[in-house]
């Protein structure tokens, strides 16, 4: 489904005329995003003007200031970016681009949950700024350590393999939270997801291909091969509309099926 979107930008004290110009440009860009022209970002799902969209140099986040975790995080990863050499940052910090409520690093301490990156630090080694921004708390969720170090990490590495093999890959991931009952951590009440999703789009010699995953937020054994599914299925589980910038017939095709073997064998 197509959606008219307005990208939310940081509010600044600027003259009224400049505000009008910025709003006009933003409207034009967001209209083109889903119409096949202009500022097309294949990685971003459809979103509304009421969503809190924060743009960083390496990724875009749709932030939930009620749950204090992202609704989704999306980014494009190129072959060159996958080979970056900037070292991993050492500490998590508040996102300076978000002026509203957000998690505090102290919310995670002693909680039993790791600070699980959505856009991983391993994808941001191409820029010192991108690496720093990947450690903003708007980009993390409470995540089980076994999942973080296990299948979730394996899929992150496979995304880098895909970028090297096909030139670039478009990725969107995020939490799935039970709306009726969910655990929280810290004084701020950071929501603990029950599971996580990830959808991946790339373009091979046969055209666009996509695959999706849903992992339980737990340390029990769950292989990537048994957790993969079509993007259509991930949409049913999340309520999100992925890859709306693709032409409708292409979107319908790539979201209906997936090739596990193509992903599993990539990079070997």
PDB file of C-alpha atoms in Angstrom:
ATOM      1  CA  UNK A   1       0.000   0.000   0.000  1.00  0.00           C
ATOM      2  CA  UNK A   2       1.266   3.487  -0.791  1.00  0.00           C
ATOM      3  CA  UNK A   3       1.405   6.196   1.831  1.00  0.00           C
ATOM      4  CA  UNK A   4       1.833   9.950   1.725  1.00  0.00           C
ATOM      5  CA  UNK A   5       4.460  10.749   4.304  1.00  0.00           C
ATOM      6  CA  UNK A   6       5.942  13.809   5.914  1.00  0.00           C
ATOM      7  CA  UNK A   7       9.445  13.384   7.265  1.00  0.00           C
ATOM      8  CA  UNK A   8       9.768  14.757  10.803  1.00  0.00           C
ATOM      9  CA  UNK A   9      12.952  16.778  11.278  1.00  0.00           C
ATOM     10  CA  UNK A  10      14.574  18.354  14.298  1.00  0.00           C
ATOM     11  CA  UNK A  11      12.879  21.593  15.302  1.00  0.00           C
ATOM     12  CA  UNK A  12      15.119  24.641  15.215  1.00  0.00           C
ATOM     13  CA  UNK A  13      14.593  28.340  15.832  1.00  0.00           C
ATOM     14  CA  UNK A  14      14.673  29.633  12.255  1.00  0.00           C
ATOM     15  CA  UNK A  15      12.811  32.387  10.433  1.00  0.00           C
ATOM     16  CA  UNK A  16       9.225  31.688   9.449  1.00  0.00           C
ATOM     17  CA  UNK A  17      10.037  31.862   5.729  1.00  0.00           C
ATOM     18  CA  UNK A  18      12.732  29.194   6.072  1.00  0.00           C
ATOM     19  CA  UNK A  19      10.314  26.959   7.994  1.00  0.00           C
ATOM     20  CA  UNK A  20       7.833  27.217   5.124  1.00  0.00           C
ATOM     21  CA  UNK A  21      10.519  26.304   2.604  1.00  0.00           C
ATOM     22  CA  UNK A  22      11.651  23.326   4.678  1.00  0.00           C
ATOM     23  CA  UNK A  23       8.105  22.039   5.007  1.00  0.00           C
ATOM     24  CA  UNK A  24       7.548  22.349   1.258  1.00  0.00           C
ATOM     25  CA  UNK A  25      10.774  20.502   0.444  1.00  0.00           C
ATOM     26  CA  UNK A  26       9.998  17.813   3.017  1.00  0.00           C
ATOM     27  CA  UNK A  27       6.546  17.285   1.532  1.00  0.00           C
ATOM     28  CA  UNK A  28       7.935  16.974  -1.984  1.00  0.00           C
ATOM     29  CA  UNK A  29      10.612  14.517  -0.946  1.00  0.00           C
ATOM     30  CA  UNK A  30       8.293  12.314   1.031  1.00  0.00           C
ATOM     31  CA  UNK A  31       5.721  12.268  -1.757  1.00  0.00           C
ATOM     32  CA  UNK A  32       8.379  11.119  -4.195  1.00  0.00           C
ATOM     33  CA  UNK A  33       9.645   8.444  -1.844  1.00  0.00           C
ATOM     34  CA  UNK A  34       6.716   6.137  -2.513  1.00  0.00           C
ATOM     35  CA  UNK A  35       5.847   7.261  -6.024  1.00  0.00           C
ATOM     36  CA  UNK A  36       8.967   5.922  -7.719  1.00  0.00           C
ATOM     37  CA  UNK A  37      10.864   9.212  -8.068  1.00  0.00           C
ATOM     38  CA  UNK A  38      12.738  11.710  -5.969  1.00  0.00           C
ATOM     39  CA  UNK A  39      14.125  10.725  -2.596  1.00  0.00           C
ATOM     40  CA  UNK A  40      13.582   6.965  -2.812  1.00  0.00           C
ATOM     41  CA  UNK A  41      14.679   4.956   0.208  1.00  0.00           C
ATOM     42  CA  UNK A  42      13.974   1.326  -0.472  1.00  0.00           C
ATOM     43  CA  UNK A  43      14.825   0.291   3.078  1.00  0.00           C
ATOM     44  CA  UNK A  44      12.109   2.348   4.782  1.00  0.00           C
ATOM     45  CA  UNK A  45       8.636   0.925   5.439  1.00  0.00           C
ATOM     46  CA  UNK A  46       5.587   3.117   4.998  1.00  0.00           C
ATOM     47  CA  UNK A  47       5.027   5.545   7.860  1.00  0.00           C
ATOM     48  CA  UNK A  48       2.679   8.384   8.745  1.00  0.00           C
ATOM     49  CA  UNK A  49       3.160  12.051   9.538  1.00  0.00           C
ATOM     50  CA  UNK A  50       2.527  11.303  13.218  1.00  0.00           C
ATOM     51  CA  UNK A  51       5.533   8.950  13.461  1.00  0.00           C
ATOM     52  CA  UNK A  52       8.733  10.163  15.119  1.00  0.00           C
ATOM     53  CA  UNK A  53      11.316   9.851  12.357  1.00  0.00           C
ATOM     54  CA  UNK A  54      14.943  10.564  13.256  1.00  0.00           C
ATOM     55  CA  UNK A  55      17.591  10.581  10.543  1.00  0.00           C
ATOM     56  CA  UNK A  56      21.227   9.778  11.193  1.00  0.00           C
ATOM     57  CA  UNK A  57      24.118   9.449   8.792  1.00  0.00           C
ATOM     58  CA  UNK A  58      23.925   5.666   8.685  1.00  0.00           C
ATOM     59  CA  UNK A  59      20.305   4.820   9.438  1.00  0.00           C
ATOM     60  CA  UNK A  60      16.772   6.108   9.990  1.00  0.00           C
ATOM     61  CA  UNK A  61      14.791   5.295  13.126  1.00  0.00           C
ATOM     62  CA  UNK A  62      11.078   5.474  13.815  1.00  0.00           C
ATOM     63  CA  UNK A  63      11.107   6.049  17.565  1.00  0.00           C
ATOM     64  CA  UNK A  64       8.385   5.107  20.030  1.00  0.00           C
ATOM     65  CA  UNK A  65       8.579   7.603  22.905  1.00  0.00           C
ATOM     66  CA  UNK A  66       5.952   5.646  24.843  1.00  0.00           C
ATOM     67  CA  UNK A  67       7.771   2.295  24.800  1.00  0.00           C
ATOM     68  CA  UNK A  68      11.218   4.005  24.731  1.00  0.00           C
ATOM     69  CA  UNK A  69      12.454   1.732  21.946  1.00  0.00           C
ATOM     70  CA  UNK A  70      12.325   2.078  18.156  1.00  0.00           C
ATOM     71  CA  UNK A  71       9.346   0.869  16.169  1.00  0.00           C
ATOM     72  CA  UNK A  72      11.808   0.131  13.375  1.00  0.00           C
ATOM     73  CA  UNK A  73      15.274   1.052  12.159  1.00  0.00           C
ATOM     74  CA  UNK A  74      16.176   1.039   8.460  1.00  0.00           C
ATOM     75  CA  UNK A  75      19.395   1.488   6.513  1.00  0.00           C
ATOM     76  CA  UNK A  76      21.133   0.830   3.210  1.00  0.00           C
ATOM     77  CA  UNK A  77      24.466  -0.980   3.375  1.00  0.00           C
ATOM     78  CA  UNK A  78      26.848  -0.877   0.415  1.00  0.00           C
ATOM     79  CA  UNK A  79      29.777  -3.121  -0.370  1.00  0.00           C
ATOM     80  CA  UNK A  80      32.237  -0.336   0.446  1.00  0.00           C
ATOM     81  CA  UNK A  81      30.550   0.395   3.784  1.00  0.00           C
ATOM     82  CA  UNK A  82      30.727  -3.261   4.792  1.00  0.00           C
ATOM     83  CA  UNK A  83      34.531  -3.031   4.706  1.00  0.00           C
ATOM     84  CA  UNK A  84      34.898  -0.063   7.086  1.00  0.00           C
ATOM     85  CA  UNK A  85      37.730   0.119   9.586  1.00  0.00           C
ATOM     86  CA  UNK A  86      36.582   2.568  12.259  1.00  0.00           C
ATOM     87  CA  UNK A  87      36.721   0.950  15.730  1.00  0.00           C
ATOM     88  CA  UNK A  88      33.645   0.102  17.737  1.00  0.00           C
ATOM     89  CA  UNK A  89      32.422   2.815  20.106  1.00  0.00           C
ATOM     90  CA  UNK A  90      32.595   2.000  23.797  1.00  0.00           C
ATOM     91  CA  UNK A  91      29.486   3.475  25.387  1.00  0.00           C
ATOM     92  CA  UNK A  92      25.779   4.035  24.786  1.00  0.00           C
ATOM     93  CA  UNK A  93      24.327   7.512  25.106  1.00  0.00           C
ATOM     94  CA  UNK A  94      21.155   9.524  24.602  1.00  0.00           C
ATOM     95  CA  UNK A  95      20.241  10.555  21.076  1.00  0.00           C
ATOM     96  CA  UNK A  96      20.843  14.322  20.796  1.00  0.00           C
ATOM     97  CA  UNK A  97      18.499  14.542  17.816  1.00  0.00           C
ATOM     98  CA  UNK A  98      15.492  13.469  19.890  1.00  0.00           C
ATOM     99  CA  UNK A  99      14.205  16.073  22.356  1.00  0.00           C
ATOM    100  CA  UNK A 100      11.417  13.983  23.881  1.00  0.00           C
ATOM    101  CA  UNK A 101      11.406  11.038  26.292  1.00  0.00           C
ATOM    102  CA  UNK A 102      13.955   8.302  25.662  1.00  0.00           C
ATOM    103  CA  UNK A 103      15.646   5.487  27.518  1.00  0.00           C
ATOM    104  CA  UNK A 104      18.571   6.059  29.861  1.00  0.00           C
ATOM    105  CA  UNK A 105      21.617   3.801  29.902  1.00  0.00           C
ATOM    106  CA  UNK A 106      20.945   3.159  33.596  1.00  0.00           C
ATOM    107  CA  UNK A 107      17.621   1.527  32.680  1.00  0.00           C
ATOM    108  CA  UNK A 108      19.570  -1.414  31.248  1.00  0.00           C
ATOM    109  CA  UNK A 109      22.043  -1.872  34.087  1.00  0.00           C
ATOM    110  CA  UNK A 110      21.340  -4.999  36.117  1.00  0.00           C
ATOM    111  CA  UNK A 111      18.217  -5.738  34.071  1.00  0.00           C
ATOM    112  CA  UNK A 112      19.426  -9.027  32.659  1.00  0.00           C
ATOM    113  CA  UNK A 113      18.953  -7.735  29.115  1.00  0.00           C
ATOM    114  CA  UNK A 114      21.654  -6.567  26.703  1.00  0.00           C
ATOM    115  CA  UNK A 115      21.499  -3.310  24.775  1.00  0.00           C
ATOM    116  CA  UNK A 116      20.662  -4.896  21.450  1.00  0.00           C
ATOM    117  CA  UNK A 117      21.606  -2.822  18.420  1.00  0.00           C
ATOM    118  CA  UNK A 118      19.035  -2.658  15.667  1.00  0.00           C
ATOM    119  CA  UNK A 119      21.358  -1.040  13.102  1.00  0.00           C
ATOM    120  CA  UNK A 120      24.524  -2.922  14.124  1.00  0.00           C
ATOM    121  CA  UNK A 121      27.856  -1.296  14.868  1.00  0.00           C
ATOM    122  CA  UNK A 122      29.383  -3.752  12.384  1.00  0.00           C
ATOM    123  CA  UNK A 123      27.505  -1.992   9.565  1.00  0.00           C
ATOM    124  CA  UNK A 124      28.702   1.458  10.645  1.00  0.00           C
ATOM    125  CA  UNK A 125      32.490   0.976  10.525  1.00  0.00           C
ATOM    126  CA  UNK A 126      32.697   3.149   7.397  1.00  0.00           C
ATOM    127  CA  UNK A 127      32.347   6.410   9.363  1.00  0.00           C
ATOM    128  CA  UNK A 128      33.342   7.596  12.813  1.00  0.00           C
ATOM    129  CA  UNK A 129      30.089   9.553  13.032  1.00  0.00           C
ATOM    130  CA  UNK A 130      27.972   6.614  11.873  1.00  0.00           C
ATOM    131  CA  UNK A 131      29.651   4.403  14.456  1.00  0.00           C
ATOM    132  CA  UNK A 132      28.968   6.912  17.243  1.00  0.00           C
ATOM    133  CA  UNK A 133      25.325   7.275  16.204  1.00  0.00           C
ATOM    134  CA  UNK A 134      24.783   3.504  16.202  1.00  0.00           C
ATOM    135  CA  UNK A 135      25.282   3.627  19.987  1.00  0.00           C
ATOM    136  CA  UNK A 136      22.425   6.069  20.538  1.00  0.00           C
ATOM    137  CA  UNK A 137      19.769   4.584  22.801  1.00  0.00           C
ATOM    138  CA  UNK A 138      17.099   5.244  20.164  1.00  0.00           C
ATOM    139  CA  UNK A 139      18.774   2.444  18.169  1.00  0.00           C
ATOM    140  CA  UNK A 140      18.695  -0.263  20.860  1.00  0.00           C
ATOM    141  CA  UNK A 141      16.207  -2.554  22.578  1.00  0.00           C
ATOM    142  CA  UNK A 142      16.374  -4.908  25.570  1.00  0.00           C
ATOM    143  CA  UNK A 143      17.576  -8.118  23.916  1.00  0.00           C
ATOM    144  CA  UNK A 144      18.487 -11.551  25.216  1.00  0.00           C
ATOM    145  CA  UNK A 145      22.259 -12.060  25.211  1.00  0.00           C
ATOM    146  CA  UNK A 146      21.992 -15.484  23.596  1.00  0.00           C
ATOM    147  CA  UNK A 147      19.985 -14.122  20.687  1.00  0.00           C
ATOM    148  CA  UNK A 148      22.190 -11.027  20.398  1.00  0.00           C
ATOM    149  CA  UNK A 149      25.346 -13.117  20.107  1.00  0.00           C
ATOM    150  CA  UNK A 150      23.720 -15.973  18.207  1.00  0.00           C
ATOM    151  CA  UNK A 151      21.281 -16.037  15.315  1.00  0.00           C
ATOM    152  CA  UNK A 152      20.724 -12.270  15.328  1.00  0.00           C
ATOM    153  CA  UNK A 153      24.464 -11.738  14.920  1.00  0.00           C
ATOM    154  CA  UNK A 154      24.635 -14.429  12.226  1.00  0.00           C
ATOM    155  CA  UNK A 155      22.019 -12.641  10.120  1.00  0.00           C
ATOM    156  CA  UNK A 156      23.844  -9.322  10.571  1.00  0.00           C
ATOM    157  CA  UNK A 157      26.991 -10.921   9.138  1.00  0.00           C
ATOM    158  CA  UNK A 158      25.023 -12.411   6.253  1.00  0.00           C
ATOM    159  CA  UNK A 159      23.742  -8.933   5.392  1.00  0.00           C
ATOM    160  CA  UNK A 160      27.344  -7.787   5.017  1.00  0.00           C
ATOM    161  CA  UNK A 161      28.042 -10.825   2.817  1.00  0.00           C
ATOM    162  CA  UNK A 162      25.078  -9.854   0.629  1.00  0.00           C
ATOM    163  CA  UNK A 163      26.309  -6.267   0.352  1.00  0.00           C
ATOM    164  CA  UNK A 164      29.719  -7.480  -0.814  1.00  0.00           C
ATOM    165  CA  UNK A 165      28.196  -9.963  -3.259  1.00  0.00           C
ATOM    166  CA  UNK A 166      25.546  -7.703  -4.804  1.00  0.00           C
ATOM    167  CA  UNK A 167      26.821  -4.176  -4.201  1.00  0.00           C
ATOM    168  CA  UNK A 168      24.229  -3.094  -1.656  1.00  0.00           C
ATOM    169  CA  UNK A 169      21.469  -4.377   0.582  1.00  0.00           C
ATOM    170  CA  UNK A 170      18.443  -2.672   2.139  1.00  0.00           C
ATOM    171  CA  UNK A 171      17.560  -3.673   5.699  1.00  0.00           C
ATOM    172  CA  UNK A 172      14.793  -2.910   8.169  1.00  0.00           C
ATOM    173  CA  UNK A 173      14.452  -4.436  11.620  1.00  0.00           C
ATOM    174  CA  UNK A 174      12.862  -3.808  14.963  1.00  0.00           C
ATOM    175  CA  UNK A 175      10.980  -5.169  17.950  1.00  0.00           C
ATOM    176  CA  UNK A 176       7.598  -6.848  18.227  1.00  0.00           C
ATOM    177  CA  UNK A 177       5.960  -5.896  21.536  1.00  0.00           C
ATOM    178  CA  UNK A 178       2.881  -7.476  23.041  1.00  0.00           C
ATOM    179  CA  UNK A 179       0.512  -4.481  23.318  1.00  0.00           C
ATOM    180  CA  UNK A 180      -1.501  -6.011  26.149  1.00  0.00           C
ATOM    181  CA  UNK A 181       1.229  -7.260  28.462  1.00  0.00           C
ATOM    182  CA  UNK A 182       4.979  -6.789  28.318  1.00  0.00           C
ATOM    183  CA  UNK A 183       7.874  -6.544  30.734  1.00  0.00           C
ATOM    184  CA  UNK A 184       9.592  -3.218  31.311  1.00  0.00           C
ATOM    185  CA  UNK A 185      12.996  -2.333  32.709  1.00  0.00           C
ATOM    186  CA  UNK A 186      14.389   0.699  34.511  1.00  0.00           C
ATOM    187  CA  UNK A 187      12.702   3.667  36.079  1.00  0.00           C
ATOM    188  CA  UNK A 188      11.707   4.902  32.651  1.00  0.00           C
ATOM    189  CA  UNK A 189       9.758   1.748  31.841  1.00  0.00           C
ATOM    190  CA  UNK A 190      11.615   0.597  28.722  1.00  0.00           C
ATOM    191  CA  UNK A 191       9.525  -2.053  26.975  1.00  0.00           C
ATOM    192  CA  UNK A 192      10.992  -5.532  26.549  1.00  0.00           C
ATOM    193  CA  UNK A 193      10.048  -6.995  23.127  1.00  0.00           C
ATOM    194  CA  UNK A 194       8.695 -10.515  22.878  1.00  0.00           C
ATOM    195  CA  UNK A 195      10.459 -10.962  19.526  1.00  0.00           C
ATOM    196  CA  UNK A 196      12.387  -9.174  16.782  1.00  0.00           C
ATOM    197  CA  UNK A 197      11.922  -8.944  13.028  1.00  0.00           C
ATOM    198  CA  UNK A 198      14.311  -8.268  10.190  1.00  0.00           C
ATOM    199  CA  UNK A 199      13.615  -7.937   6.462  1.00  0.00           C
ATOM    200  CA  UNK A 200      16.344  -7.844   3.827  1.00  0.00           C
ATOM    201  CA  UNK A 201      16.175  -6.708   0.201  1.00  0.00           C
ATOM    202  CA  UNK A 202      18.911  -7.093  -2.412  1.00  0.00           C
ATOM    203  CA  UNK A 203      19.169  -7.129  -6.200  1.00  0.00           C
ATOM    204  CA  UNK A 204      20.723 -10.131  -7.917  1.00  0.00           C
ATOM    205  CA  UNK A 205      21.073 -10.876 -11.620  1.00  0.00           C
ATOM    206  CA  UNK A 206      17.517 -12.209 -11.449  1.00  0.00           C
ATOM    207  CA  UNK A 207      16.108  -8.987  -9.999  1.00  0.00           C
ATOM    208  CA  UNK A 208      15.083  -7.949  -6.508  1.00  0.00           C
ATOM    209  CA  UNK A 209      15.043 -10.667  -3.850  1.00  0.00           C
ATOM    210  CA  UNK A 210      13.878 -10.461  -0.233  1.00  0.00           C
ATOM    211  CA  UNK A 211      13.777 -12.549   2.900  1.00  0.00           C
ATOM    212  CA  UNK A 212      12.396 -12.008   6.387  1.00  0.00           C
ATOM    213  CA  UNK A 213      13.076 -13.282   9.896  1.00  0.00           C
ATOM    214  CA  UNK A 214      11.299 -13.296  13.245  1.00  0.00           C
ATOM    215  CA  UNK A 215      13.236 -14.379  16.347  1.00  0.00           C
ATOM    216  CA  UNK A 216      11.894 -14.867  19.848  1.00  0.00           C
ATOM    217  CA  UNK A 217      13.594 -12.632  22.405  1.00  0.00           C
ATOM    218  CA  UNK A 218      14.926 -15.563  24.375  1.00  0.00           C
ATOM    219  CA  UNK A 219      18.036 -17.705  24.779  1.00  0.00           C
ATOM    220  CA  UNK A 220      16.400 -20.928  23.636  1.00  0.00           C
ATOM    221  CA  UNK A 221      17.853 -22.468  20.493  1.00  0.00           C
ATOM    222  CA  UNK A 222      16.350 -20.959  17.345  1.00  0.00           C
ATOM    223  CA  UNK A 223      18.211 -21.340  14.087  1.00  0.00           C
ATOM    224  CA  UNK A 224      18.051 -18.699  11.379  1.00  0.00           C
ATOM    225  CA  UNK A 225      16.983 -21.395   8.917  1.00  0.00           C
ATOM    226  CA  UNK A 226      13.870 -22.171  10.948  1.00  0.00           C
ATOM    227  CA  UNK A 227      13.155 -18.511  11.710  1.00  0.00           C
ATOM    228  CA  UNK A 228      13.157 -17.250   8.124  1.00  0.00           C
ATOM    229  CA  UNK A 229       9.971 -16.507   6.222  1.00  0.00           C
ATOM    230  CA  UNK A 230       8.523 -14.360   3.473  1.00  0.00           C
ATOM    231  CA  UNK A 231       8.308 -10.613   3.912  1.00  0.00           C
ATOM    232  CA  UNK A 232       4.533 -10.973   3.546  1.00  0.00           C
ATOM    233  CA  UNK A 233       4.539 -13.104   6.694  1.00  0.00           C
ATOM    234  CA  UNK A 234       6.634 -10.539   8.589  1.00  0.00           C
ATOM    235  CA  UNK A 235       4.143  -7.869   7.521  1.00  0.00           C
ATOM    236  CA  UNK A 236       1.307  -9.945   8.946  1.00  0.00           C
ATOM    237  CA  UNK A 237       3.157 -10.274  12.242  1.00  0.00           C
ATOM    238  CA  UNK A 238       4.159  -6.604  12.534  1.00  0.00           C
ATOM    239  CA  UNK A 239       1.450  -4.644  10.726  1.00  0.00           C
ATOM    240  CA  UNK A 240       4.146  -2.800   8.746  1.00  0.00           C
ATOM    241  CA  UNK A 241       4.268  -2.274   4.982  1.00  0.00           C
ATOM    242  CA  UNK A 242       7.821  -2.968   3.805  1.00  0.00           C
ATOM    243  CA  UNK A 243       9.498  -1.789   0.619  1.00  0.00           C
ATOM    244  CA  UNK A 244       6.622   0.461  -0.546  1.00  0.00           C
ATOM    245  CA  UNK A 245       8.951   2.310  -2.945  1.00  0.00           C
ATOM    246  CA  UNK A 246       9.186  -0.742  -5.194  1.00  0.00           C
ATOM    247  CA  UNK A 247       6.780  -0.964  -8.106  1.00  0.00           C
ATOM    248  CA  UNK A 248       3.666  -2.796  -6.983  1.00  0.00           C
ATOM    249  CA  UNK A 249       4.215  -5.882  -9.142  1.00  0.00           C
ATOM    250  CA  UNK A 250       7.839  -6.176  -8.016  1.00  0.00           C
ATOM    251  CA  UNK A 251       6.885  -5.654  -4.380  1.00  0.00           C
ATOM    252  CA  UNK A 252       4.179  -8.324  -4.605  1.00  0.00           C
ATOM    253  CA  UNK A 253       6.604 -10.821  -6.122  1.00  0.00           C
ATOM    254  CA  UNK A 254       9.586 -10.345  -3.805  1.00  0.00           C
ATOM    255  CA  UNK A 255       7.498 -10.266  -0.638  1.00  0.00           C
ATOM    256  CA  UNK A 256       5.599 -13.461  -1.415  1.00  0.00           C
ATOM    257  CA  UNK A 257       8.577 -15.815  -1.586  1.00  0.00           C
ATOM    258  CA  UNK A 258      12.133 -16.178  -0.280  1.00  0.00           C
ATOM    259  CA  UNK A 259      15.258 -18.193  -0.986  1.00  0.00           C
ATOM    260  CA  UNK A 260      16.924 -19.409   2.200  1.00  0.00           C
ATOM    261  CA  UNK A 261      19.681 -21.267   0.353  1.00  0.00           C
ATOM    262  CA  UNK A 262      20.773 -18.133  -1.523  1.00  0.00           C
ATOM    263  CA  UNK A 263      21.280 -16.322   1.777  1.00  0.00           C
ATOM    264  CA  UNK A 264      22.864 -19.240   3.618  1.00  0.00           C
ATOM    265  CA  UNK A 265      25.416 -19.884   0.874  1.00  0.00           C
ATOM    266  CA  UNK A 266      26.359 -16.231   0.336  1.00  0.00           C
ATOM    267  CA  UNK A 267      29.895 -15.454   1.492  1.00  0.00           C
ATOM    268  CA  UNK A 268      31.080 -19.047   1.704  1.00  0.00           C
TER     269      UNK A 268
END
